[in-house]
Coordinates of C-alpha atoms and ligand atoms in Angstrom, one line a residue:
M1 CA 48.2 -6.9 -28.6
R2 CA 50.5 -9.0 -26.5
R3 CA 53.7 -9.2 -28.5
V4 CA 55.9 -12.3 -28.0
L5 CA 59.4 -13.0 -29.2
V6 CA 60.4 -16.6 -29.6
T7 CA 64.1 -17.3 -30.4
G8 CA 65.0 -20.2 -32.7
A9 CA 61.4 -20.3 -34.0
N10 CA 62.1 -21.3 -37.5
K11 CA 61.7 -25.0 -36.7
G12 CA 61.3 -27.7 -34.1
I13 CA 59.9 -26.8 -30.7
G14 CA 60.3 -23.1 -31.3
L15 CA 58.1 -23.2 -34.4
A16 CA 55.5 -25.2 -32.4
I17 CA 55.6 -22.6 -29.7
A18 CA 55.1 -19.9 -32.3
R19 CA 52.1 -21.8 -33.8
G20 CA 50.6 -22.2 -30.3
V21 CA 51.0 -18.5 -29.5
L22 CA 49.2 -17.5 -32.7
A23 CA 46.5 -20.3 -32.7
E24 CA 45.6 -20.2 -29.0
H25 CA 45.8 -16.4 -28.3
D26 CA 44.3 -14.2 -31.0
D27 CA 45.3 -11.1 -29.1
T28 CA 49.0 -11.8 -29.8
F29 CA 51.6 -10.6 -32.3
L30 CA 54.6 -13.0 -32.9
L31 CA 58.1 -12.0 -33.5
L32 CA 59.6 -15.1 -35.1
G33 CA 63.2 -15.1 -34.2
S34 CA 65.5 -16.9 -36.7
R35 CA 69.3 -16.6 -37.2
D36 CA 68.8 -17.1 -40.9
A37 CA 66.3 -14.7 -42.5
E38 CA 65.3 -17.0 -45.3
R39 CA 64.6 -19.9 -42.9
G40 CA 62.6 -17.5 -40.8
E41 CA 60.5 -16.4 -43.8
A42 CA 59.9 -20.0 -44.8
A43 CA 58.6 -20.7 -41.3
R44 CA 56.4 -17.6 -41.4
R45 CA 55.0 -18.8 -44.8
S46 CA 54.3 -22.3 -43.3
L47 CA 52.4 -20.7 -40.4
I48 CA 50.3 -18.5 -42.8
A49 CA 49.6 -21.5 -45.0
S50 CA 48.0 -23.3 -42.0
D51 CA 45.9 -20.2 -41.2
A52 CA 45.8 -17.1 -43.4
A53 CA 44.6 -15.0 -40.5
F54 CA 48.1 -15.3 -39.0
E55 CA 49.5 -13.1 -41.8
E56 CA 48.9 -9.8 -39.9
R57 CA 50.2 -11.2 -36.6
V58 CA 53.6 -12.6 -37.4
S59 CA 56.9 -11.1 -38.6
V60 CA 60.4 -12.4 -38.7
L61 CA 63.2 -11.0 -36.5
S62 CA 66.7 -11.8 -37.6
L63 CA 68.4 -12.9 -34.4
D64 CA 71.5 -15.0 -33.9
V65 CA 71.8 -15.4 -30.1
A66 CA 75.5 -16.2 -30.3
S67 CA 76.3 -12.7 -31.7
E68 CA 76.3 -9.8 -29.4
A69 CA 76.1 -7.3 -32.3
R70 CA 73.1 -9.1 -33.9
V71 CA 71.3 -9.4 -30.6
R72 CA 71.8 -5.7 -30.0
S73 CA 70.6 -4.7 -33.5
A74 CA 67.5 -7.0 -33.2
A75 CA 66.6 -5.3 -29.9
A76 CA 67.1 -1.9 -31.5
E77 CA 64.9 -2.9 -34.4
V78 CA 62.1 -4.0 -32.0
A79 CA 62.5 -0.8 -29.9
G80 CA 61.9 1.3 -33.1
R81 CA 59.2 -0.8 -34.6
F82 CA 56.0 -0.3 -32.5
D83 CA 55.5 3.5 -32.7
G84 CA 58.3 4.0 -30.2
E85 CA 56.3 2.2 -27.4
P86 CA 58.9 2.0 -24.7
Q87 CA 58.0 -1.5 -23.5
P88 CA 56.4 -3.2 -26.5
L89 CA 56.9 -6.8 -25.5
Y90 CA 54.7 -9.0 -23.3
G91 CA 56.8 -12.2 -23.6
L92 CA 60.2 -13.6 -24.5
V93 CA 60.8 -17.3 -25.0
N94 CA 64.5 -18.3 -25.1
N95 CA 64.1 -21.4 -27.1
A96 CA 67.2 -21.3 -29.5
G97 CA 69.6 -24.0 -28.6
I98 CA 72.1 -26.6 -29.9
G99 CA 73.0 -30.1 -28.9
L100 CA 76.5 -31.3 -28.7
G101 CA 76.7 -32.7 -32.3
D102 CA 79.9 -31.5 -33.8
S103 CA 80.2 -28.5 -31.5
D104 CA 82.5 -28.2 -28.6
I105 CA 81.5 -27.2 -25.1
A106 CA 82.3 -23.5 -25.6
S107 CA 80.0 -23.3 -28.6
V108 CA 77.2 -25.1 -26.7
V109 CA 77.5 -22.7 -23.8
E110 CA 77.7 -19.7 -26.1
V111 CA 74.3 -20.5 -27.5
N112 CA 72.5 -22.3 -24.6
T113 CA 73.7 -20.2 -21.7
R114 CA 75.4 -17.0 -22.8
G115 CA 72.9 -16.7 -25.6
V116 CA 70.0 -16.7 -23.2
Q117 CA 71.7 -14.2 -20.9
R118 CA 72.6 -12.0 -23.9
V119 CA 69.0 -11.9 -25.2
C120 CA 67.6 -11.3 -21.7
E121 CA 69.9 -8.3 -21.2
A122 CA 69.1 -6.8 -24.6
F123 CA 65.3 -7.3 -24.5
L124 CA 64.5 -6.9 -20.8
P125 CA 64.2 -3.1 -21.1
L126 CA 61.5 -3.7 -23.8
L127 CA 59.5 -6.0 -21.7
D128 CA 56.3 -4.8 -20.0
P129 CA 57.4 -4.2 -16.4
T130 CA 54.0 -4.9 -14.9
C131 CA 53.2 -8.3 -16.4
G132 CA 56.1 -9.3 -18.7
R133 CA 57.2 -13.0 -18.9
I134 CA 60.3 -14.8 -19.8
V135 CA 60.4 -18.5 -20.5
N136 CA 63.8 -20.2 -20.8
V137 CA 63.6 -23.6 -22.6
T138 CA 66.2 -25.6 -20.8
S139 CA 66.2 -29.4 -20.4
A140 CA 66.0 -32.3 -18.0
S141 CA 69.7 -32.7 -18.8
G142 CA 70.3 -29.7 -16.4
P143 CA 68.9 -31.4 -13.3
N144 CA 70.5 -34.7 -14.4
F145 CA 73.9 -32.9 -14.5
V146 CA 73.4 -31.3 -11.1
A147 CA 72.3 -34.7 -9.6
K148 CA 75.8 -36.1 -10.4
C149 CA 77.7 -33.1 -8.8
S150 CA 79.2 -33.0 -5.3
P151 CA 76.9 -31.5 -2.5
E152 CA 79.0 -28.3 -2.6
R153 CA 78.5 -27.9 -6.3
Q154 CA 74.8 -28.7 -6.0
R155 CA 74.5 -25.9 -3.5
F156 CA 76.1 -23.6 -6.0
F157 CA 73.7 -24.4 -8.8
L158 CA 70.7 -23.9 -6.4
D159 CA 72.0 -20.6 -4.9
R160 CA 69.4 -17.9 -5.3
E161 CA 71.9 -15.3 -4.0
L162 CA 74.3 -15.7 -6.9
D163 CA 74.7 -13.0 -9.5
W164 CA 75.5 -13.3 -13.2
E165 CA 79.1 -12.1 -12.7
A166 CA 79.7 -15.0 -10.2
L167 CA 78.0 -17.5 -12.5
S168 CA 79.8 -16.2 -15.6
A169 CA 83.2 -16.5 -13.8
F170 CA 82.3 -20.1 -12.8
I171 CA 81.4 -20.9 -16.5
D172 CA 84.7 -19.4 -17.7
E173 CA 86.6 -21.5 -15.1
C174 CA 84.8 -24.7 -16.3
L175 CA 85.4 -23.9 -20.0
G176 CA 89.1 -24.0 -19.2
L177 CA 88.9 -27.6 -18.0
P178 CA 90.6 -30.0 -20.4
D179 CA 88.3 -33.0 -20.2
A180 CA 85.5 -34.9 -18.4
A181 CA 88.0 -36.2 -15.9
A182 CA 88.8 -32.6 -14.8
F183 CA 85.1 -31.9 -14.4
R184 CA 84.8 -35.1 -12.3
A185 CA 87.8 -34.1 -10.1
R186 CA 86.1 -30.8 -9.3
G187 CA 82.9 -32.4 -8.2
L188 CA 81.2 -31.6 -11.5
G189 CA 79.7 -35.0 -12.3
D190 CA 80.3 -36.4 -15.8
G191 CA 81.1 -33.0 -17.3
N192 CA 78.4 -33.4 -20.0
P193 CA 78.6 -30.2 -22.0
Y194 CA 74.9 -30.0 -22.9
G195 CA 73.8 -30.8 -19.4
F196 CA 76.3 -28.3 -18.0
S197 CA 75.0 -25.5 -20.3
K198 CA 71.4 -26.2 -19.3
A199 CA 72.2 -26.5 -15.6
C200 CA 73.9 -23.1 -15.8
T201 CA 70.8 -21.6 -17.6
N202 CA 68.5 -23.0 -14.9
T203 CA 70.7 -21.2 -12.3
Y204 CA 70.7 -18.1 -14.4
T205 CA 66.9 -18.2 -14.4
L206 CA 67.0 -18.1 -10.6
V207 CA 69.4 -15.2 -10.7
L208 CA 67.4 -13.2 -13.2
A209 CA 64.1 -13.8 -11.4
R210 CA 65.5 -12.5 -8.1
A211 CA 66.6 -9.3 -9.9
H212 CA 63.2 -8.8 -11.5
P213 CA 60.5 -9.9 -9.0
N214 CA 57.7 -8.2 -10.8
L215 CA 58.2 -10.3 -13.9
A216 CA 57.4 -14.0 -14.3
I217 CA 60.7 -15.6 -15.2
N218 CA 60.8 -19.4 -15.3
A219 CA 62.5 -22.3 -17.0
C220 CA 61.2 -25.7 -18.3
T221 CA 62.1 -28.8 -20.2
P222 CA 59.9 -29.4 -23.2
G223 CA 60.3 -33.2 -22.8
Y224 CA 61.9 -35.7 -25.1
I225 CA 60.8 -34.4 -28.5
A226 CA 61.4 -35.6 -32.1
T227 CA 63.2 -32.7 -33.8
D228 CA 66.3 -32.2 -35.9
M229 CA 68.3 -32.0 -32.6
T230 CA 67.3 -35.5 -31.5
W231 CA 66.8 -37.3 -34.8
P232 CA 70.2 -39.1 -34.5
H233 CA 68.9 -41.0 -31.4
P234 CA 66.2 -43.1 -33.3
A235 CA 68.5 -43.2 -36.3
A236 CA 71.3 -44.7 -34.2
S237 CA 69.1 -47.2 -32.4
G238 CA 67.1 -48.4 -35.4
R239 CA 63.9 -47.7 -33.5
S240 CA 61.1 -45.2 -34.4
P241 CA 60.8 -41.9 -32.4
E242 CA 57.5 -43.3 -30.9
E243 CA 59.4 -46.5 -29.8
M244 CA 62.0 -44.2 -28.2
G245 CA 59.3 -42.5 -26.2
M246 CA 59.7 -39.2 -28.1
K247 CA 56.8 -36.8 -28.4
T248 CA 55.9 -34.2 -31.0
P249 CA 57.0 -30.6 -31.1
A250 CA 53.4 -29.5 -30.3
E251 CA 53.6 -31.6 -27.1
G252 CA 57.0 -30.0 -26.4
A253 CA 55.4 -26.5 -26.7
R254 CA 52.9 -27.3 -24.0
C255 CA 54.9 -26.2 -20.9
P256 CA 56.5 -23.2 -22.5
L257 CA 53.0 -22.0 -23.5
H258 CA 51.7 -22.6 -20.0
L259 CA 54.6 -20.5 -18.5
L260 CA 53.9 -17.8 -21.1
F261 CA 50.2 -17.5 -20.7
G262 CA 48.9 -19.7 -17.9
E263 CA 48.4 -19.1 -14.2
V264 CA 51.9 -19.4 -12.9
E265 CA 52.7 -19.0 -9.2
G266 CA 56.1 -17.8 -8.1
N267 CA 59.2 -16.9 -10.0
G268 CA 62.6 -18.4 -10.9
R269 CA 61.2 -21.9 -11.0
Y270 CA 61.8 -24.9 -13.2
Y271 CA 59.0 -27.0 -14.6
G272 CA 58.7 -30.4 -16.1
S273 CA 57.2 -31.1 -19.6
D274 CA 53.9 -31.8 -17.8
A275 CA 53.8 -28.1 -16.7
R276 CA 54.3 -29.0 -13.1
R277 CA 57.2 -27.9 -10.9
S278 CA 60.4 -29.9 -10.8
P279 CA 63.5 -29.7 -8.7
L280 CA 66.8 -28.3 -10.2
D281 CA 69.0 -31.0 -8.8
R282 CA 67.3 -34.2 -9.8
Y283 CA 65.0 -35.6 -12.5
R284 CA 61.2 -35.7 -11.9
A285 CA 59.3 -37.9 -14.4
P286 CA 56.2 -36.3 -15.9
G287 CA 53.0 -37.4 -14.2
T288 CA 54.6 -37.9 -10.8
P289 CA 53.9 -35.5 -7.9
P290 CA 55.2 -32.0 -8.4
Y291 CA 58.1 -30.5 -6.5
T292 CA 57.0 -28.3 -3.6
G293 CA 60.3 -27.2 -2.2
P294 CA 61.9 -23.7 -2.3
Ligands
NAP301 P1 66.0 -27.9 -33.3 O1 64.9 -28.4 -34.1 O2 67.4 -28.2 -33.7 O3 65.8 -26.3 -33.3 C1 66.8 -25.4 -32.7 C2 66.5 -24.0 -33.0 O4 67.5 -23.2 -32.4 C3 66.6 -23.8 -34.5 O5 65.6 -22.8 -34.9 C4 68.0 -23.2 -34.7 O6 68.1 -22.4 -35.9 C5 68.0 -22.4 -33.5 N1 69.4 -21.9 -33.2 C6 70.5 -22.7 -33.0 N2 71.5 -21.9 -32.7 C7 71.1 -20.6 -32.8 C8 71.7 -19.3 -32.7 N3 73.0 -19.2 -32.5 N4 70.9 -18.2 -32.8 C9 69.6 -18.3 -33.0 N5 68.9 -19.5 -33.2 C10 69.7 -20.6 -33.1 O7 66.0 -28.3 -31.7 P2 64.7 -28.4 -30.8 O8 64.7 -29.7 -30.3 O9 63.5 -27.7 -31.3 O10 65.3 -27.5 -29.5 C11 64.6 -26.3 -29.1 C12 65.1 -26.1 -27.6 O11 64.6 -27.2 -26.8 C13 66.6 -26.1 -27.4 O12 66.9 -25.1 -26.5 C14 66.9 -27.5 -26.9 O13 68.0 -27.5 -26.1 C15 65.6 -27.7 -26.0 N6 65.4 -29.1 -25.7 C16 65.0 -30.0 -26.7 C17 64.8 -31.3 -26.4 C18 64.4 -32.3 -27.4 O14 64.1 -33.5 -27.0 N7 64.2 -32.0 -28.7 C19 64.8 -31.7 -25.0 C20 65.2 -30.8 -24.1 C21 65.4 -29.5 -24.4 P3 68.7 -23.0 -37.2 O15 67.6 -23.6 -38.0 O16 69.3 -21.8 -37.9 O17 69.8 -24.0 -36.9

């Protein structure tokens, strides 16, 4: 059984990834991560309602990625759950995320960047060291953020020699900036908090991949997907999600599932929603030639 943990799997793209794991790979067991146990159970029931055979292959894992204590206890629970198998996990999908909404930049970073790092740290020891995979669901907002930065800042975001401590110190420094003008004055583009959080997570993916060359650790954007996170966009414009060019959660799950199970070359790379490589410092539209640089 290949066991896969998906964070934030109770709805949206995470739930679509969970469904894809179960439906497309019958040798898998899914740990459905949800910060709210009841929402997680409801999602589990919806999966089983679509195919009763999933019942034996899915269980809910209570996991709030913003809480150090809850991440640690979730990892301890997994460690004790599968007959003490030392490395019971094949895959980890860091999908949980928040948009800006009513949150401030610190909250967005706490979930979208530090949450990913926290979950990786806690679950890496449980990952199969010979073939384990990590997929970080980031966003095209990351490369779009980096594209607006100064050349020096761009080099920082692309630096494979960085370590988490240096990246974390940089994040702390940025969280101390008072406003977008202060970001701009430091060569950090428009200071968009969501884009900043996803750019940092893309860079973290490079850092982590370098430290674990035997694993496949990559990041991707799911594309522009109609979910609770993006519903305000069509609502504000008066257009339908289709008219806005939004796709379904199932389409958003395509690249994460490819990075989880498909033939993937290299490590520490970022992919577009068409499951082809993209650069970290500028947007590549799906369907256009893939990035072939370092
Ligand atoms: P969504 O429908 O709002 O789902 C977000 C999921 O993350 C929910 O399950 C939510 O749980 C969970 N979550 C939020 N904070 C959490 C925390 N502290 N701990 C654990 N889980 C938490 O959004 P989505 O569109 O599916 O987004 C999924 C991922 O795709 C995110 O990382 C997002 O940034 C990324 N993304 C989305 C789009 C898009 O167009 N939709 C584009 C690019 C990237 P609750 O139900 O408990 O809130």
